[in-house]
Amino acid sequence: MDLKEKLLSSFMAFEERVDVNADLHNIRTEAIKNFENKGFPTKKEEAWKYTSLNAVLKNDFSVFPKQENALSYAEVKKYFLHEIDTYKVVFIDGIFSSFLSSTTHEGLDVCLMSSALTKPKYKEVIDTYFNKRANKDESLTSLNTAFAHEGAFINIPKNKIADKPIEIISFSTGNEAALMVQPRNLVIVGKNAQVQIIERHQSLNSNPVLTNSVTEIFAHENANVDYYKIQNDVLTANLIDNTYISQKRDSNVSVHTFSFGGNITRNNLNFYHEGENIDSTLKGITIISGKQHVDHYTLVNHAQPNCESHQNYKGIFDGSSTGVFNGKIYVEKIAQKTDAFQQNNNVLLSDKATINAKPQLEIFADDVKCSHGCTIGQLDEDAMFYMQSRGIPQKEAKALLMYAFSNEVIDSIRITELKNRINKIIATKLGVNMGFDL
């Protein structure tokens, strides 16, 4: 049977395995019906015009791991931000690892989605937030909702500043011939609260993996959320990442997405404004080669006056790689004094590399400041000649130009240790020693 049939036939067995209250059962049932009706997205849909999942879906994925697998810290240390202390929520083949994790209930909740979904003390929170911002019509989000059980649950109370960053890391061991995992994260940041979060999905061998992830983030009045996604997986890993963000007045949310590895990566990033004086920041760097494919789909829904959004995505494409940027700014009639900026710049290093860019503005207010721009080109030959004439070898000169191209996004990383880590990854991707103090 194909993957869709396997998932539909597994749904009843899944519900029997988890403790599900009536409300959650109804949510799951509606979600699986929507997925059954729509199935996996195809290139016939405008939003998926340049991204096909057909080759990925041919794998015979296991939808539940057959056993719990353990990893030692030494095996995975390099994937953590070990230079500083962090809270850690770690999963191995979709199952929580208490050994590798460092959670807390002291002043803030950094714990498990399975606990929040099943324990009575969290019922009011789940009723208020779970599946309230996610797009219920989107088929892959619906699929995740139907099987939602494990992931990170983060609740930062009002007036609380998280004392250290939070890492959410999902490891795939490869003990299954092919595995599909569906993490579900819920992040609630109260009034005047602040948090920094780093998310990573990492395969540890070459067996195919399909990750269908959904994250809902709720930023209340004057909250500050700094979210980083590191996507540097092996070439047999596939990631579909759906992130939905609800912002109340005076809140500030920034999401940085670093896409360097993996086979097919699709990032759906959706911001919804629910108050005035909101600031939303979306930034990303993509550096890929070979036959890699990265698709960024962004939406900022300006639904209230006096708000700002800033998008800046940089892409470097080599080999036969393919990039997609589909960015939409939607300004409702009430959203006067909106200031929305969108920029997408791309460099093609190979004649076979491709970028498909589709910036979109839909504006129904008349007193706004909105702009978008997209560039596609090659490296500056004059700059290359200048550096080589000053004794810089061609490989290093090329790498310096590409790093300078990306630096505007790198400079906005607020965690110094993470900035160093990203610099190191970029230097490795470019095949040079950039001389960073790591």
mmCIF file of C-alpha atoms in Angstrom, residues 64-271:
data_model
loop_
_atom_site.group_PDB
_atom_site.id
_atom_site.type_symbol
_atom_site.label_atom_id
_atom_site.label_comp_id
_atom_site.label_asym_id
_atom_site.label_seq_id
_atom_site.Cartn_x
_atom_site.Cartn_y
_atom_site.Cartn_z
ATOM 1 C CA PHE A 64 5.786 4.198 14.098
ATOM 2 C CA PRO A 65 9.263 3.173 15.295
ATOM 3 C CA LYS A 66 9.371 -0.519 16.175
ATOM 4 C CA GLN A 67 11.497 0.020 19.274
ATOM 5 C CA GLU A 68 12.980 2.693 21.500
ATOM 6 C CA ASN A 69 16.571 3.495 20.586
ATOM 7 C CA ALA A 70 19.172 4.996 22.885
ATOM 8 C CA LEU A 71 22.050 7.315 22.007
ATOM 9 C CA SER A 72 24.986 8.364 24.127
ATOM 10 C CA TYR A 73 25.799 12.036 24.572
ATOM 11 C CA ALA A 74 29.202 11.475 22.954
ATOM 12 C CA GLU A 75 27.481 10.260 19.755
ATOM 13 C CA VAL A 76 25.458 13.439 19.321
ATOM 14 C CA LYS A 77 27.350 16.122 21.283
ATOM 15 C CA LYS A 78 28.390 17.987 18.136
ATOM 16 C CA TYR A 79 24.761 18.694 17.238
ATOM 17 C CA PHE A 80 24.055 20.528 20.502
ATOM 18 C CA LEU A 81 25.017 24.100 21.263
ATOM 19 C CA HIS A 82 27.339 22.757 23.965
ATOM 20 C CA GLU A 83 29.340 25.982 24.355
ATOM 21 C CA ILE A 84 26.608 27.348 26.635
ATOM 22 C CA ASP A 85 24.051 25.902 29.014
ATOM 23 C CA THR A 86 20.609 25.314 27.505
ATOM 24 C CA TYR A 87 17.356 23.564 28.248
ATOM 25 C CA LYS A 88 17.058 20.556 25.937
ATOM 26 C CA VAL A 89 14.038 18.648 24.651
ATOM 27 C CA VAL A 90 15.434 15.692 22.706
ATOM 28 C CA PHE A 91 13.679 12.994 20.682
ATOM 29 C CA ILE A 92 15.102 9.816 19.164
ATOM 30 C CA ASP A 93 13.040 8.429 16.272
ATOM 31 C CA GLY A 94 10.114 10.486 17.540
ATOM 32 C CA ILE A 95 10.367 9.218 21.136
ATOM 33 C CA PHE A 96 11.424 11.453 24.032
ATOM 34 C CA SER A 97 14.919 10.844 25.432
ATOM 35 C CA SER A 98 15.005 11.708 29.126
ATOM 36 C CA PHE A 99 18.726 10.861 29.209
ATOM 37 C CA LEU A 100 19.701 13.535 26.662
ATOM 38 C CA SER A 101 17.097 16.108 27.716
ATOM 39 C CA SER A 102 17.177 18.841 30.334
ATOM 40 C CA THR A 103 13.643 20.092 30.995
ATOM 41 C CA THR A 104 12.137 22.202 33.756
ATOM 42 C CA HIS A 105 8.947 23.176 35.545
ATOM 43 C CA GLU A 106 10.632 25.768 37.756
ATOM 44 C CA GLY A 107 9.069 29.097 36.854
ATOM 45 C CA LEU A 108 8.431 28.006 33.256
ATOM 46 C CA ASP A 109 7.343 24.836 31.482
ATOM 47 C CA VAL A 110 9.835 23.214 29.120
ATOM 48 C CA CYS A 111 8.477 19.711 28.761
ATOM 49 C CA LEU A 112 6.625 17.250 26.524
ATOM 50 C CA MET A 113 3.672 17.690 24.237
ATOM 51 C CA SER A 114 2.426 14.242 25.246
ATOM 52 C CA SER A 115 2.193 15.405 28.862
ATOM 53 C CA ALA A 116 0.365 18.584 27.902
ATOM 54 C CA LEU A 117 -2.114 16.672 25.731
ATOM 55 C CA THR A 118 -2.981 14.079 28.357
ATOM 56 C CA LYS A 119 -2.582 15.554 31.850
ATOM 57 C CA PRO A 120 -5.591 17.337 33.411
ATOM 58 C CA LYS A 121 -3.516 20.264 34.702
ATOM 59 C CA TYR A 122 -2.772 21.316 31.106
ATOM 60 C CA LYS A 123 -6.315 20.919 29.769
ATOM 61 C CA GLU A 124 -7.187 24.624 29.901
ATOM 62 C CA VAL A 125 -3.974 25.538 28.074
ATOM 63 C CA ILE A 126 -4.518 22.898 25.394
ATOM 64 C CA ASP A 127 -8.154 23.943 24.937
ATOM 65 C CA THR A 128 -7.017 27.550 24.502
ATOM 66 C CA TYR A 129 -4.064 27.082 22.176
ATOM 67 C CA PHE A 130 -3.704 23.661 20.559
ATOM 68 C CA ASN A 131 -4.591 23.727 16.853
ATOM 69 C CA LYS A 132 -6.009 27.247 17.163
ATOM 70 C CA ARG A 133 -3.548 28.958 14.806
ATOM 71 C CA ALA A 134 -2.568 26.094 12.497
ATOM 72 C CA ASN A 135 -4.198 26.054 9.070
ATOM 73 C CA LYS A 136 -6.889 23.387 9.339
ATOM 74 C CA ASP A 137 -7.283 23.238 5.545
ATOM 75 C CA GLU A 138 -3.622 22.474 4.816
ATOM 76 C CA SER A 139 -3.305 18.739 4.217
ATOM 77 C CA LEU A 140 0.110 18.096 5.791
ATOM 78 C CA THR A 141 -0.748 20.208 8.827
ATOM 79 C CA SER A 142 -3.940 18.160 9.143
ATOM 80 C CA LEU A 143 -1.935 14.945 8.892
ATOM 81 C CA ASN A 144 0.330 16.118 11.712
ATOM 82 C CA THR A 145 -2.676 17.124 13.834
ATOM 83 C CA ALA A 146 -4.256 13.698 13.389
ATOM 84 C CA PHE A 147 -1.122 11.993 14.721
ATOM 85 C CA ALA A 148 -0.010 14.732 17.125
ATOM 86 C CA HIS A 149 1.386 13.172 20.266
ATOM 87 C CA GLU A 150 5.007 14.035 20.910
ATOM 88 C CA GLY A 151 7.049 17.196 20.603
ATOM 89 C CA ALA A 152 8.064 20.156 22.723
ATOM 90 C CA PHE A 153 5.668 22.043 24.973
ATOM 91 C CA ILE A 154 7.058 25.412 26.055
ATOM 92 C CA ASN A 155 5.072 27.795 28.240
ATOM 93 C CA ILE A 156 6.799 30.973 29.393
ATOM 94 C CA PRO A 157 4.587 32.769 31.982
ATOM 95 C CA LYS A 158 3.985 36.504 31.843
ATOM 96 C CA ASN A 159 6.846 38.769 32.975
ATOM 97 C CA LYS A 160 9.281 35.821 32.791
ATOM 98 C CA ILE A 161 12.555 35.901 30.871
ATOM 99 C CA ALA A 162 13.833 32.408 30.098
ATOM 100 C CA ASP A 163 17.206 32.186 31.834
ATOM 101 C CA LYS A 164 18.831 30.221 29.000
ATOM 102 C CA PRO A 165 18.038 29.197 25.407
ATOM 103 C CA ILE A 166 15.903 26.133 24.671
ATOM 104 C CA GLU A 167 17.043 23.499 22.164
ATOM 105 C CA ILE A 168 14.526 21.205 20.440
ATOM 106 C CA ILE A 169 16.405 18.397 18.682
ATOM 107 C CA SER A 170 14.989 15.365 16.882
ATOM 108 C CA PHE A 171 17.421 12.562 15.989
ATOM 109 C CA SER A 172 16.760 9.750 13.519
ATOM 110 C CA THR A 173 18.935 6.722 14.185
ATOM 111 C CA GLY A 174 18.335 4.917 10.913
ATOM 112 C CA ASN A 175 17.412 1.704 12.709
ATOM 113 C CA GLU A 176 14.288 1.697 10.560
ATOM 114 C CA ALA A 177 14.833 1.167 6.819
ATOM 115 C CA ALA A 178 12.767 4.314 6.263
ATOM 116 C CA LEU A 179 10.959 6.352 8.910
ATOM 117 C CA MET A 180 8.321 9.081 8.990
ATOM 118 C CA VAL A 181 8.089 11.240 12.121
ATOM 119 C CA GLN A 182 5.581 13.984 12.927
ATOM 120 C CA PRO A 183 6.689 16.191 15.828
ATOM 121 C CA ARG A 184 4.186 18.728 17.158
ATOM 122 C CA ASN A 185 5.460 21.750 19.114
ATOM 123 C CA LEU A 186 3.452 24.316 21.061
ATOM 124 C CA VAL A 187 5.123 27.511 22.301
ATOM 125 C CA ILE A 188 3.260 30.018 24.483
ATOM 126 C CA VAL A 189 5.048 33.209 25.521
ATOM 127 C CA GLY A 190 3.141 35.318 28.027
ATOM 128 C CA LYS A 191 2.807 39.077 28.394
ATOM 129 C CA ASN A 192 6.213 40.796 28.760
ATOM 130 C CA ALA A 193 7.999 37.404 28.557
ATOM 131 C CA GLN A 194 11.077 36.511 26.492
ATOM 132 C CA VAL A 195 12.567 33.297 25.105
ATOM 133 C CA GLN A 196 15.199 32.066 22.624
ATOM 134 C CA ILE A 197 14.634 28.700 20.903
ATOM 135 C CA ILE A 198 16.845 26.626 18.583
ATOM 136 C CA GLU A 199 15.316 23.777 16.563
ATOM 137 C CA ARG A 200 17.114 21.040 14.664
ATOM 138 C CA HIS A 201 16.219 17.749 12.930
ATOM 139 C CA GLN A 202 19.184 15.425 12.415
ATOM 140 C CA SER A 203 19.565 11.995 10.805
ATOM 141 C CA LEU A 204 22.514 9.902 11.941
ATOM 142 C CA ASN A 205 22.846 7.676 8.854
ATOM 143 C CA SER A 206 21.681 7.516 5.244
ATOM 144 C CA ASN A 207 18.345 5.707 5.645
ATOM 145 C CA PRO A 208 15.485 7.844 4.253
ATOM 146 C CA VAL A 209 13.577 10.005 6.721
ATOM 147 C CA LEU A 210 10.484 12.135 6.197
ATOM 148 C CA THR A 211 9.741 14.674 8.927
ATOM 149 C CA ASN A 212 6.372 16.443 8.876
ATOM 150 C CA SER A 213 6.651 19.021 11.645
ATOM 151 C CA VAL A 214 4.116 21.559 12.937
ATOM 152 C CA THR A 215 4.889 24.329 15.429
ATOM 153 C CA GLU A 216 2.390 26.834 16.830
ATOM 154 C CA ILE A 217 3.786 29.934 18.553
ATOM 155 C CA PHE A 218 1.649 32.360 20.550
ATOM 156 C CA ALA A 219 3.344 35.634 21.490
ATOM 157 C CA HIS A 220 1.269 37.718 23.904
ATOM 158 C CA GLU A 221 1.439 41.465 24.563
ATOM 159 C CA ASN A 222 4.988 42.823 24.567
ATOM 160 C CA ALA A 223 6.452 39.306 24.311
ATOM 161 C CA ASN A 224 9.792 38.719 22.602
ATOM 162 C CA VAL A 225 10.494 35.438 20.757
ATOM 163 C CA ASP A 226 13.784 34.661 19.015
ATOM 164 C CA TYR A 227 13.512 31.383 17.033
ATOM 165 C CA TYR A 228 16.287 29.682 15.029
ATOM 166 C CA LYS A 229 15.917 26.701 12.682
ATOM 167 C CA ILE A 230 19.105 24.843 11.712
ATOM 168 C CA GLN A 231 18.571 22.567 8.701
ATOM 169 C CA ASN A 232 21.836 20.788 7.908
ATOM 170 C CA ASP A 233 20.759 17.171 7.574
ATOM 171 C CA VAL A 234 22.114 14.277 5.477
ATOM 172 C CA LEU A 235 21.155 14.036 1.813
ATOM 173 C CA THR A 236 18.506 11.337 2.358
ATOM 174 C CA ALA A 237 16.500 13.391 4.853
ATOM 175 C CA ASN A 238 13.336 15.239 3.865
ATOM 176 C CA LEU A 239 11.718 17.951 5.976
ATOM 177 C CA ILE A 240 8.331 19.649 5.744
ATOM 178 C CA ASP A 241 8.199 22.350 8.403
ATOM 179 C CA ASN A 242 4.940 24.186 9.102
ATOM 180 C CA THR A 243 5.216 27.075 11.580
ATOM 181 C CA TYR A 244 2.262 29.249 12.585
ATOM 182 C CA ILE A 245 2.787 32.378 14.676
ATOM 183 C CA SER A 246 0.115 34.445 16.425
ATOM 184 C CA GLN A 247 1.240 37.859 17.702
ATOM 185 C CA LYS A 248 -0.575 40.166 20.102
ATOM 186 C CA ARG A 249 0.051 43.923 20.385
ATOM 187 C CA ASP A 250 3.597 45.218 20.936
ATOM 188 C CA SER A 251 5.116 41.756 20.487
ATOM 189 C CA ASN A 252 8.334 41.051 18.600
ATOM 190 C CA VAL A 253 8.962 37.688 16.920
ATOM 191 C CA SER A 254 11.935 36.828 14.726
ATOM 192 C CA VAL A 255 12.529 33.530 12.905
ATOM 193 C CA HIS A 256 15.869 32.704 11.274
ATOM 194 C CA THR A 257 16.009 29.673 8.959
ATOM 195 C CA PHE A 258 19.373 28.221 7.910
ATOM 196 C CA SER A 259 18.948 25.629 5.137
ATOM 197 C CA PHE A 260 22.177 23.842 4.246
ATOM 198 C CA GLY A 261 21.461 20.094 4.126
ATOM 199 C CA GLY A 262 18.822 17.523 3.342
ATOM 200 C CA ASN A 263 17.221 16.258 0.148
ATOM 201 C CA ILE A 264 13.927 18.169 -0.033
ATOM 202 C CA THR A 265 13.184 20.901 2.491
ATOM 203 C CA ARG A 266 9.922 22.817 2.526
ATOM 204 C CA ASN A 267 9.473 25.657 5.034
ATOM 205 C CA ASN A 268 5.974 27.081 5.483
ATOM 206 C CA LEU A 269 6.273 30.122 7.763
ATOM 207 C CA ASN A 270 3.061 31.989 8.618
ATOM 208 C CA PHE A 271 2.724 35.151 10.742
#
